[in-house]
C-alpha cells in the first residue's frame, strides 16, 4: 500500500475507519449502559461523566509523573530528548 493511498485502512482490527480502530470505539461504547435497561434515566450521563473523569485523572497522573522525571533530570521520553537538544542549542 502506498503512503498516498488514503482509501485503505492503516491500522489492523475491527472498525469502519482508522479512527474507530485506534480509539476502539466499539469496545468503548459497549462499556456504556444500554438506555433501555437503565435503572434511572440519568444512568448513561452518570457513567459517561465518571468514566471520562477517570480518563482525565489518568492523563493528569501521567503528566505529573513525566514532569517529576524531567525535573529530576531523567530522560524517559522522546520529548525530554527534544527539550535537552533545544537547551544545548541555546547554551552554546
PDB file of N, CA and C in Angstrom:
ATOM      1  N   UNK A   1       0.846  -1.185   0.000  1.00  0.00           N
ATOM      2  CA  UNK A   1       0.000   0.000   0.000  1.00  0.00           C
ATOM      3  C   UNK A   1       0.888   1.244   0.000  1.00  0.00           C
ATOM      4  N   UNK A   2       0.614   2.159  -0.875  1.00  0.00           N
ATOM      5  CA  UNK A   2       1.355   3.406  -0.944  1.00  0.00           C
ATOM      6  C   UNK A   2       0.918   4.337   0.172  1.00  0.00           C
ATOM      7  N   UNK A   3       1.825   5.179   0.616  1.00  0.00           N
ATOM      8  CA  UNK A   3       1.524   6.125   1.685  1.00  0.00           C
ATOM      9  C   UNK A   3       0.437   7.098   1.258  1.00  0.00           C
ATOM     10  N   UNK A   4       0.385   7.421  -0.020  1.00  0.00           N
ATOM     11  CA  UNK A   4      -0.593   8.382  -0.526  1.00  0.00           C
ATOM     12  C   UNK A   4      -1.997   7.794  -0.665  1.00  0.00           C
ATOM     13  N   UNK A   5      -2.135   6.484  -0.531  1.00  0.00           N
ATOM     14  CA  UNK A   5      -3.431   5.837  -0.704  1.00  0.00           C
ATOM     15  C   UNK A   5      -4.242   5.986   0.582  1.00  0.00           C
ATOM     16  N   UNK A   6      -5.124   6.975   0.618  1.00  0.00           N
ATOM     17  CA  UNK A   6      -5.919   7.251   1.801  1.00  0.00           C
ATOM     18  C   UNK A   6      -7.229   6.476   1.821  1.00  0.00           C
ATOM     19  N   UNK A   7      -7.438   5.623   0.825  1.00  0.00           N
ATOM     20  CA  UNK A   7      -8.677   4.848   0.778  1.00  0.00           C
ATOM     21  C   UNK A   7      -8.561   3.543   1.549  1.00  0.00           C
ATOM     22  N   UNK A   8      -7.362   3.102   1.831  1.00  0.00           N
ATOM     23  CA  UNK A   8      -7.137   1.850   2.534  1.00  0.00           C
ATOM     24  C   UNK A   8      -6.835   2.125   4.008  1.00  0.00           C
ATOM     25  N   UNK A   9      -7.326   1.259   4.911  1.00  0.00           N
ATOM     26  CA  UNK A   9      -7.025   1.450   6.336  1.00  0.00           C
ATOM     27  C   UNK A   9      -5.535   1.243   6.613  1.00  0.00           C
ATOM     28  N   UNK A  10      -5.044   1.943   7.602  1.00  0.00           N
ATOM     29  CA  UNK A  10      -3.655   1.809   8.028  1.00  0.00           C
ATOM     30  C   UNK A  10      -3.559   0.829   9.192  1.00  0.00           C
ATOM     31  N   UNK A  11      -4.492   0.940  10.115  1.00  0.00           N
ATOM     32  CA  UNK A  11      -4.465   0.119  11.324  1.00  0.00           C
ATOM     33  C   UNK A  11      -5.242  -1.178  11.148  1.00  0.00           C
ATOM     34  N   UNK A  12      -4.743  -2.252  11.719  1.00  0.00           N
ATOM     35  CA  UNK A  12      -5.492  -3.507  11.667  1.00  0.00           C
ATOM     36  C   UNK A  12      -6.583  -3.524  12.730  1.00  0.00           C
ATOM     37  N   UNK A  13      -7.514  -4.428  12.582  1.00  0.00           N
ATOM     38  CA  UNK A  13      -8.527  -4.618  13.607  1.00  0.00           C
ATOM     39  C   UNK A  13      -9.914  -4.228  13.151  1.00  0.00           C
ATOM     40  N   UNK A  14     -10.893  -4.449  14.064  1.00  0.00           N
ATOM     41  CA  UNK A  14     -12.286  -4.135  13.722  1.00  0.00           C
ATOM     42  C   UNK A  14     -12.550  -2.634  13.745  1.00  0.00           C
ATOM     43  N   UNK A  15     -13.493  -2.205  12.942  1.00  0.00           N
ATOM     44  CA  UNK A  15     -13.876  -0.803  12.893  1.00  0.00           C
ATOM     45  C   UNK A  15     -13.964  -0.328  11.470  1.00  0.00           C
ATOM     46  N   UNK A  16     -14.857   0.616  11.241  1.00  0.00           N
ATOM     47  CA  UNK A  16     -15.094   1.113   9.886  1.00  0.00           C
ATOM     48  C   UNK A  16     -14.018   2.089   9.425  1.00  0.00           C
ATOM     49  N   UNK A  17     -13.248   2.652  10.362  1.00  0.00           N
ATOM     50  CA  UNK A  17     -12.220   3.628   9.991  1.00  0.00           C
ATOM     51  C   UNK A  17     -11.014   3.476  10.914  1.00  0.00           C
ATOM     52  N   UNK A  18      -9.914   4.091  10.533  1.00  0.00           N
ATOM     53  CA  UNK A  18      -8.727   4.078  11.395  1.00  0.00           C
ATOM     54  C   UNK A  18      -9.018   4.767  12.726  1.00  0.00           C
ATOM     55  N   UNK A  19      -9.836   5.803  12.684  1.00  0.00           N
ATOM     56  CA  UNK A  19     -10.243   6.492  13.916  1.00  0.00           C
ATOM     57  C   UNK A  19     -10.903   5.501  14.872  1.00  0.00           C
ATOM     58  N   UNK A  20     -11.855   4.726  14.365  1.00  0.00           N
ATOM     59  CA  UNK A  20     -12.561   3.751  15.198  1.00  0.00           C
ATOM     60  C   UNK A  20     -11.633   2.644  15.673  1.00  0.00           C
ATOM     61  N   UNK A  21     -10.697   2.228  14.819  1.00  0.00           N
ATOM     62  CA  UNK A  21      -9.757   1.184  15.222  1.00  0.00           C
ATOM     63  C   UNK A  21      -8.783   1.712  16.257  1.00  0.00           C
ATOM     64  N   UNK A  22      -8.293   2.918  16.094  1.00  0.00           N
ATOM     65  CA  UNK A  22      -7.318   3.483  17.035  1.00  0.00           C
ATOM     66  C   UNK A  22      -7.944   3.707  18.410  1.00  0.00           C
ATOM     67  N   UNK A  23      -9.117   4.297  18.440  1.00  0.00           N
ATOM     68  CA  UNK A  23      -9.791   4.579  19.717  1.00  0.00           C
ATOM     69  C   UNK A  23     -10.595   3.407  20.249  1.00  0.00           C
ATOM     70  N   UNK A  24     -10.733   2.371  19.413  1.00  0.00           N
ATOM     71  CA  UNK A  24     -11.522   1.187  19.787  1.00  0.00           C
ATOM     72  C   UNK A  24     -12.909   1.615  20.263  1.00  0.00           C
ATOM     73  N   UNK A  25     -13.563   2.397  19.419  1.00  0.00           N
ATOM     74  CA  UNK A  25     -14.860   2.963  19.787  1.00  0.00           C
ATOM     75  C   UNK A  25     -15.917   1.901  20.034  1.00  0.00           C
ATOM     76  N   UNK A  26     -15.900   0.796  19.296  1.00  0.00           N
ATOM     77  CA  UNK A  26     -16.884  -0.258  19.544  1.00  0.00           C
ATOM     78  C   UNK A  26     -16.762  -0.783  20.970  1.00  0.00           C
ATOM     79  N   UNK A  27     -15.522  -1.037  21.381  1.00  0.00           N
ATOM     80  CA  UNK A  27     -15.275  -1.526  22.739  1.00  0.00           C
ATOM     81  C   UNK A  27     -15.635  -0.459  23.776  1.00  0.00           C
ATOM     82  N   UNK A  28     -15.244   0.772  23.500  1.00  0.00           N
ATOM     83  CA  UNK A  28     -15.526   1.869  24.420  1.00  0.00           C
ATOM     84  C   UNK A  28     -17.031   2.070  24.609  1.00  0.00           C
ATOM     85  N   UNK A  29     -17.758   2.113  23.508  1.00  0.00           N
ATOM     86  CA  UNK A  29     -19.199   2.342  23.601  1.00  0.00           C
ATOM     87  C   UNK A  29     -19.943   1.158  24.211  1.00  0.00           C
ATOM     88  N   UNK A  30     -19.365  -0.031  24.108  1.00  0.00           N
ATOM     89  CA  UNK A  30     -20.010  -1.191  24.726  1.00  0.00           C
ATOM     90  C   UNK A  30     -19.944  -1.127  26.255  1.00  0.00           C
ATOM     91  N   UNK A  31     -19.075  -0.286  26.797  1.00  0.00           N
ATOM     92  CA  UNK A  31     -18.971  -0.124  28.247  1.00  0.00           C
ATOM     93  C   UNK A  31     -20.087   0.760  28.815  1.00  0.00           C
ATOM     94  N   UNK A  32     -20.769   1.470  27.945  1.00  0.00           N
ATOM     95  CA  UNK A  32     -21.859   2.338  28.381  1.00  0.00           C
ATOM     96  C   UNK A  32     -23.120   1.505  28.594  1.00  0.00           C
ATOM     97  N   UNK A  33     -23.921   1.875  29.617  1.00  0.00           N
ATOM     98  CA  UNK A  33     -25.163   1.115  29.839  1.00  0.00           C
ATOM     99  C   UNK A  33     -26.157   1.349  28.700  1.00  0.00           C
ATOM    100  N   UNK A  34     -26.937   0.336  28.443  1.00  0.00           N
ATOM    101  CA  UNK A  34     -27.982   0.423  27.435  1.00  0.00           C
ATOM    102  C   UNK A  34     -29.135   1.244  28.018  1.00  0.00           C
ATOM    103  N   UNK A  35     -29.502   2.368  27.394  1.00  0.00           N
ATOM    104  CA  UNK A  35     -30.560   3.219  27.967  1.00  0.00           C
ATOM    105  C   UNK A  35     -31.868   2.487  28.225  1.00  0.00           C
ATOM    106  N   UNK A  36     -32.189   1.486  27.405  1.00  0.00           N
ATOM    107  CA  UNK A  36     -33.448   0.761  27.612  1.00  0.00           C
ATOM    108  C   UNK A  36     -33.435  -0.097  28.874  1.00  0.00           C
ATOM    109  N   UNK A  37     -32.255  -0.491  29.345  1.00  0.00           N
ATOM    110  CA  UNK A  37     -32.147  -1.350  30.524  1.00  0.00           C
ATOM    111  C   UNK A  37     -31.656  -0.592  31.760  1.00  0.00           C
ATOM    112  N   UNK A  38     -31.637   0.724  31.694  1.00  0.00           N
ATOM    113  CA  UNK A  38     -31.137   1.533  32.804  1.00  0.00           C
ATOM    114  C   UNK A  38     -32.122   1.565  33.961  1.00  0.00           C
ATOM    115  N   UNK A  39     -31.566   1.610  35.171  1.00  0.00           N
ATOM    116  CA  UNK A  39     -32.401   1.721  36.366  1.00  0.00           C
ATOM    117  C   UNK A  39     -32.937   3.149  36.508  1.00  0.00           C
ATOM    118  N   UNK A  40     -32.203   4.110  35.972  1.00  0.00           N
ATOM    119  CA  UNK A  40     -32.600   5.522  36.065  1.00  0.00           C
ATOM    120  C   UNK A  40     -32.275   6.195  34.744  1.00  0.00           C
ATOM    121  N   UNK A  41     -33.038   7.198  34.377  1.00  0.00           N
ATOM    122  CA  UNK A  41     -32.840   7.839  33.071  1.00  0.00           C
ATOM    123  C   UNK A  41     -31.496   8.554  32.959  1.00  0.00           C
ATOM    124  N   UNK A  42     -30.857   8.894  34.085  1.00  0.00           N
ATOM    125  CA  UNK A  42     -29.560   9.586  34.064  1.00  0.00           C
ATOM    126  C   UNK A  42     -28.364   8.634  34.182  1.00  0.00           C
ATOM    127  N   UNK A  43     -28.608   7.334  34.098  1.00  0.00           N
ATOM    128  CA  UNK A  43     -27.515   6.369  34.267  1.00  0.00           C
ATOM    129  C   UNK A  43     -26.437   6.530  33.199  1.00  0.00           C
ATOM    130  N   UNK A  44     -26.824   6.744  31.955  1.00  0.00           N
ATOM    131  CA  UNK A  44     -25.849   6.945  30.886  1.00  0.00           C
ATOM    132  C   UNK A  44     -25.036   8.215  31.134  1.00  0.00           C
ATOM    133  N   UNK A  45     -25.693   9.282  31.553  1.00  0.00           N
ATOM    134  CA  UNK A  45     -24.987  10.518  31.887  1.00  0.00           C
ATOM    135  C   UNK A  45     -23.992  10.280  33.022  1.00  0.00           C
ATOM    136  N   UNK A  46     -24.422   9.621  34.078  1.00  0.00           N
ATOM    137  CA  UNK A  46     -23.559   9.330  35.218  1.00  0.00           C
ATOM    138  C   UNK A  46     -22.327   8.541  34.780  1.00  0.00           C
ATOM    139  N   UNK A  47     -22.542   7.483  34.010  1.00  0.00           N
ATOM    140  CA  UNK A  47     -21.437   6.640  33.558  1.00  0.00           C
ATOM    141  C   UNK A  47     -20.477   7.419  32.666  1.00  0.00           C
ATOM    142  N   UNK A  48     -21.019   8.175  31.741  1.00  0.00           N
ATOM    143  CA  UNK A  48     -20.184   8.944  30.821  1.00  0.00           C
ATOM    144  C   UNK A  48     -19.320   9.962  31.568  1.00  0.00           C
ATOM    145  N   UNK A  49     -19.924  10.698  32.477  1.00  0.00           N
ATOM    146  CA  UNK A  49     -19.185  11.715  33.243  1.00  0.00           C
ATOM    147  C   UNK A  49     -18.089  11.063  34.074  1.00  0.00           C
ATOM    148  N   UNK A  50     -18.410   9.985  34.763  1.00  0.00           N
ATOM    149  CA  UNK A  50     -17.429   9.382  35.654  1.00  0.00           C
ATOM    150  C   UNK A  50     -16.337   8.618  34.905  1.00  0.00           C
ATOM    151  N   UNK A  51     -16.679   7.974  33.794  1.00  0.00           N
ATOM    152  CA  UNK A  51     -15.634   7.321  33.010  1.00  0.00           C
ATOM    153  C   UNK A  51     -14.691   8.354  32.395  1.00  0.00           C
ATOM    154  N   UNK A  52     -15.234   9.454  31.897  1.00  0.00           N
ATOM    155  CA  UNK A  52     -14.359  10.486  31.325  1.00  0.00           C
ATOM    156  C   UNK A  52     -13.509  11.134  32.417  1.00  0.00           C
ATOM    157  N   UNK A  53     -14.052  11.287  33.621  1.00  0.00           N
ATOM    158  CA  UNK A  53     -13.260  11.819  34.737  1.00  0.00           C
ATOM    159  C   UNK A  53     -12.086  10.903  35.058  1.00  0.00           C
ATOM    160  N   UNK A  54     -12.313   9.605  35.024  1.00  0.00           N
ATOM    161  CA  UNK A  54     -11.224   8.655  35.272  1.00  0.00           C
ATOM    162  C   UNK A  54     -10.128   8.792  34.215  1.00  0.00           C
ATOM    163  N   UNK A  55     -10.523   9.002  32.964  1.00  0.00           N
ATOM    164  CA  UNK A  55      -9.536   9.180  31.901  1.00  0.00           C
ATOM    165  C   UNK A  55      -8.742  10.471  32.088  1.00  0.00           C
ATOM    166  N   UNK A  56      -9.410  11.552  32.481  1.00  0.00           N
ATOM    167  CA  UNK A  56      -8.703  12.818  32.747  1.00  0.00           C
ATOM    168  C   UNK A  56      -7.731  12.668  33.910  1.00  0.00           C
ATOM    169  N   UNK A  57      -8.143  11.938  34.960  1.00  0.00           N
ATOM    170  CA  UNK A  57      -7.254  11.710  36.103  1.00  0.00           C
ATOM    171  C   UNK A  57      -6.045  10.875  35.692  1.00  0.00           C
ATOM    172  N   UNK A  58      -6.254   9.893  34.840  1.00  0.00           N
ATOM    173  CA  UNK A  58      -5.133   9.091  34.340  1.00  0.00           C
ATOM    174  C   UNK A  58      -4.155   9.967  33.565  1.00  0.00           C
ATOM    175  N   UNK A  59      -4.679  10.851  32.721  1.00  0.00           N
ATOM    176  CA  UNK A  59      -3.830  11.768  31.961  1.00  0.00           C
ATOM    177  C   UNK A  59      -3.062  12.700  32.898  1.00  0.00           C
ATOM    178  N   UNK A  60      -3.752  13.264  33.884  1.00  0.00           N
ATOM    179  CA  UNK A  60      -3.102  14.170  34.831  1.00  0.00           C
ATOM    180  C   UNK A  60      -1.994  13.450  35.593  1.00  0.00           C
ATOM    181  N   UNK A  61      -2.268  12.227  36.039  1.00  0.00           N
ATOM    182  CA  UNK A  61      -1.264  11.442  36.757  1.00  0.00           C
ATOM    183  C   UNK A  61      -0.034  11.207  35.872  1.00  0.00           C
ATOM    184  N   UNK A  62      -0.254  10.857  34.628  1.00  0.00           N
ATOM    185  CA  UNK A  62       0.841  10.639  33.696  1.00  0.00           C
ATOM    186  C   UNK A  62       1.668  11.911  33.508  1.00  0.00           C
ATOM    187  N   UNK A  63       0.999  13.047  33.375  1.00  0.00           N
ATOM    188  CA  UNK A  63       1.707  14.319  33.188  1.00  0.00           C
ATOM    189  C   UNK A  63       2.534  14.682  34.418  1.00  0.00           C
ATOM    190  N   UNK A  64       1.989  14.449  35.611  1.00  0.00           N
ATOM    191  CA  UNK A  64       2.733  14.741  36.848  1.00  0.00           C
ATOM    192  C   UNK A  64       3.956  13.831  36.956  1.00  0.00           C
ATOM    193  N   UNK A  65       3.783  12.554  36.648  1.00  0.00           N
ATOM    194  CA  UNK A  65       4.928  11.637  36.688  1.00  0.00           C
ATOM    195  C   UNK A  65       6.006  12.057  35.695  1.00  0.00           C
ATOM    196  N   UNK A  66       5.591  12.446  34.511  1.00  0.00           N
ATOM    197  CA  UNK A  66       6.561  12.861  33.493  1.00  0.00           C
ATOM    198  C   UNK A  66       7.268  14.147  33.917  1.00  0.00           C
ATOM    199  N   UNK A  67       6.534  15.099  34.449  1.00  0.00           N
ATOM    200  CA  UNK A  67       7.151  16.346  34.918  1.00  0.00           C
ATOM    201  C   UNK A  67       8.134  16.072  36.047  1.00  0.00           C
ATOM    202  N   UNK A  68       7.781  15.157  36.940  1.00  0.00           N
ATOM    203  CA  UNK A  68       8.673  14.799  38.043  1.00  0.00           C
ATOM    204  C   UNK A  68       9.970  14.211  37.515  1.00  0.00           C
ATOM    205  N   UNK A  69       9.862  13.313  36.521  1.00  0.00           N
ATOM    206  CA  UNK A  69      11.070  12.725  35.925  1.00  0.00           C
ATOM    207  C   UNK A  69      11.918  13.794  35.232  1.00  0.00           C
ATOM    208  N   UNK A  70      11.268  14.710  34.531  1.00  0.00           N
ATOM    209  CA  UNK A  70      12.014  15.765  33.841  1.00  0.00           C
ATOM    210  C   UNK A  70      12.717  16.681  34.839  1.00  0.00           C
ATOM    211  N   UNK A  71      12.046  17.015  35.921  1.00  0.00           N
ATOM    212  CA  UNK A  71      12.670  17.861  36.938  1.00  0.00           C
ATOM    213  C   UNK A  71      13.805  17.141  37.649  1.00  0.00           C
ATOM    214  N   UNK A  72      13.703  15.825  37.757  1.00  0.00           N
ATOM    215  CA  UNK A  72      14.760  15.031  38.378  1.00  0.00           C
ATOM    216  C   UNK A  72      15.935  14.814  37.428  1.00  0.00           C
ATOM    217  N   UNK A  73      15.743  15.157  36.165  1.00  0.00           N
ATOM    218  CA  UNK A  73      16.820  15.060  35.187  1.00  0.00           C
ATOM    219  C   UNK A  73      16.939  13.723  34.505  1.00  0.00           C
ATOM    220  N   UNK A  74      15.940  12.875  34.616  1.00  0.00           N
ATOM    221  CA  UNK A  74      15.998  11.591  33.929  1.00  0.00           C
ATOM    222  C   UNK A  74      15.374  11.723  32.554  1.00  0.00           C
ATOM    223  N   UNK A  75      15.986  11.073  31.602  1.00  0.00           N
ATOM    224  CA  UNK A  75      15.451  11.063  30.243  1.00  0.00           C
ATOM    225  C   UNK A  75      14.557   9.850  30.112  1.00  0.00           C
ATOM    226  N   UNK A  76      13.254  10.081  30.036  1.00  0.00           N
ATOM    227  CA  UNK A  76      12.356   8.939  29.954  1.00  0.00           C
ATOM    228  C   UNK A  76      11.479   8.959  28.723  1.00  0.00           C
ATOM    229  N   UNK A  77      11.454  10.071  28.011  1.00  0.00           N
ATOM    230  CA  UNK A  77      10.580  10.164  26.850  1.00  0.00           C
ATOM    231  C   UNK A  77      11.302  10.874  25.722  1.00  0.00           C
ATOM    232  N   UNK A  78      10.851  10.672  24.485  1.00  0.00           N
ATOM    233  CA  UNK A  78      11.425  11.414  23.361  1.00  0.00           C
ATOM    234  C   UNK A  78      11.284  12.919  23.539  1.00  0.00           C
ATOM    235  N   UNK A  79      10.220  13.368  24.238  1.00  0.00           N
ATOM    236  CA  UNK A  79      10.051  14.804  24.437  1.00  0.00           C
ATOM    237  C   UNK A  79      11.183  15.365  25.287  1.00  0.00           C
ATOM    238  N   UNK A  80      11.646  14.614  26.302  1.00  0.00           N
ATOM    239  CA  UNK A  80      12.734  15.116  27.121  1.00  0.00           C
ATOM    240  C   UNK A  80      14.008  15.228  26.297  1.00  0.00           C
ATOM    241  N   UNK A  81      14.233  14.285  25.363  1.00  0.00           N
ATOM    242  CA  UNK A  81      15.386  14.377  24.474  1.00  0.00           C
ATOM    243  C   UNK A  81      15.295  15.638  23.627  1.00  0.00           C
ATOM    244  N   UNK A  82      14.100  15.952  23.159  1.00  0.00           N
ATOM    245  CA  UNK A  82      13.878  17.151  22.352  1.00  0.00           C
ATOM    246  C   UNK A  82      14.197  18.394  23.171  1.00  0.00           C
ATOM    247  N   UNK A  83      13.716  18.422  24.406  1.00  0.00           N
ATOM    248  CA  UNK A  83      13.987  19.580  25.270  1.00  0.00           C
ATOM    249  C   UNK A  83      15.473  19.705  25.548  1.00  0.00           C
ATOM    250  N   UNK A  84      16.177  18.590  25.770  1.00  0.00           N
ATOM    251  CA  UNK A  84      17.617  18.620  26.005  1.00  0.00           C
ATOM    252  C   UNK A  84      18.348  19.176  24.790  1.00  0.00           C
ATOM    253  N   UNK A  85      17.905  18.792  23.596  1.00  0.00           N
ATOM    254  CA  UNK A  85      18.536  19.282  22.369  1.00  0.00           C
ATOM    255  C   UNK A  85      18.348  20.787  22.238  1.00  0.00           C
ATOM    256  N   UNK A  86      17.157  21.278  22.567  1.00  0.00           N
ATOM    257  CA  UNK A  86      16.917  22.724  22.500  1.00  0.00           C
ATOM    258  C   UNK A  86      17.750  23.463  23.528  1.00  0.00           C
ATOM    259  N   UNK A  87      17.835  22.906  24.746  1.00  0.00           N
ATOM    260  CA  UNK A  87      18.631  23.545  25.795  1.00  0.00           C
ATOM    261  C   UNK A  87      20.082  23.649  25.370  1.00  0.00           C
ATOM    262  N   UNK A  88      20.645  22.569  24.823  1.00  0.00           N
ATOM    263  CA  UNK A  88      22.046  22.597  24.439  1.00  0.00           C
ATOM    264  C   UNK A  88      22.275  23.548  23.259  1.00  0.00           C
ATOM    265  N   UNK A  89      21.312  23.712  22.396  1.00  0.00           N
ATOM    266  CA  UNK A  89      21.448  24.629  21.270  1.00  0.00           C
ATOM    267  C   UNK A  89      21.505  26.070  21.745  1.00  0.00           C
ATOM    268  N   UNK A  90      20.760  26.382  22.816  1.00  0.00           N
ATOM    269  CA  UNK A  90      20.747  27.752  23.317  1.00  0.00           C
ATOM    270  C   UNK A  90      21.903  28.040  24.270  1.00  0.00           C
ATOM    271  N   UNK A  91      22.534  27.004  24.804  1.00  0.00           N
ATOM    272  CA  UNK A  91      23.596  27.227  25.791  1.00  0.00           C
ATOM    273  C   UNK A  91      24.958  27.426  25.153  1.00  0.00           C
ATOM    274  N   UNK A  92      25.079  27.209  23.832  1.00  0.00           N
ATOM    275  CA  UNK A  92      26.390  27.349  23.179  1.00  0.00           C
ATOM    276  C   UNK A  92      26.609  28.742  22.657  1.00  0.00           C
TER     277      UNK A  92
END
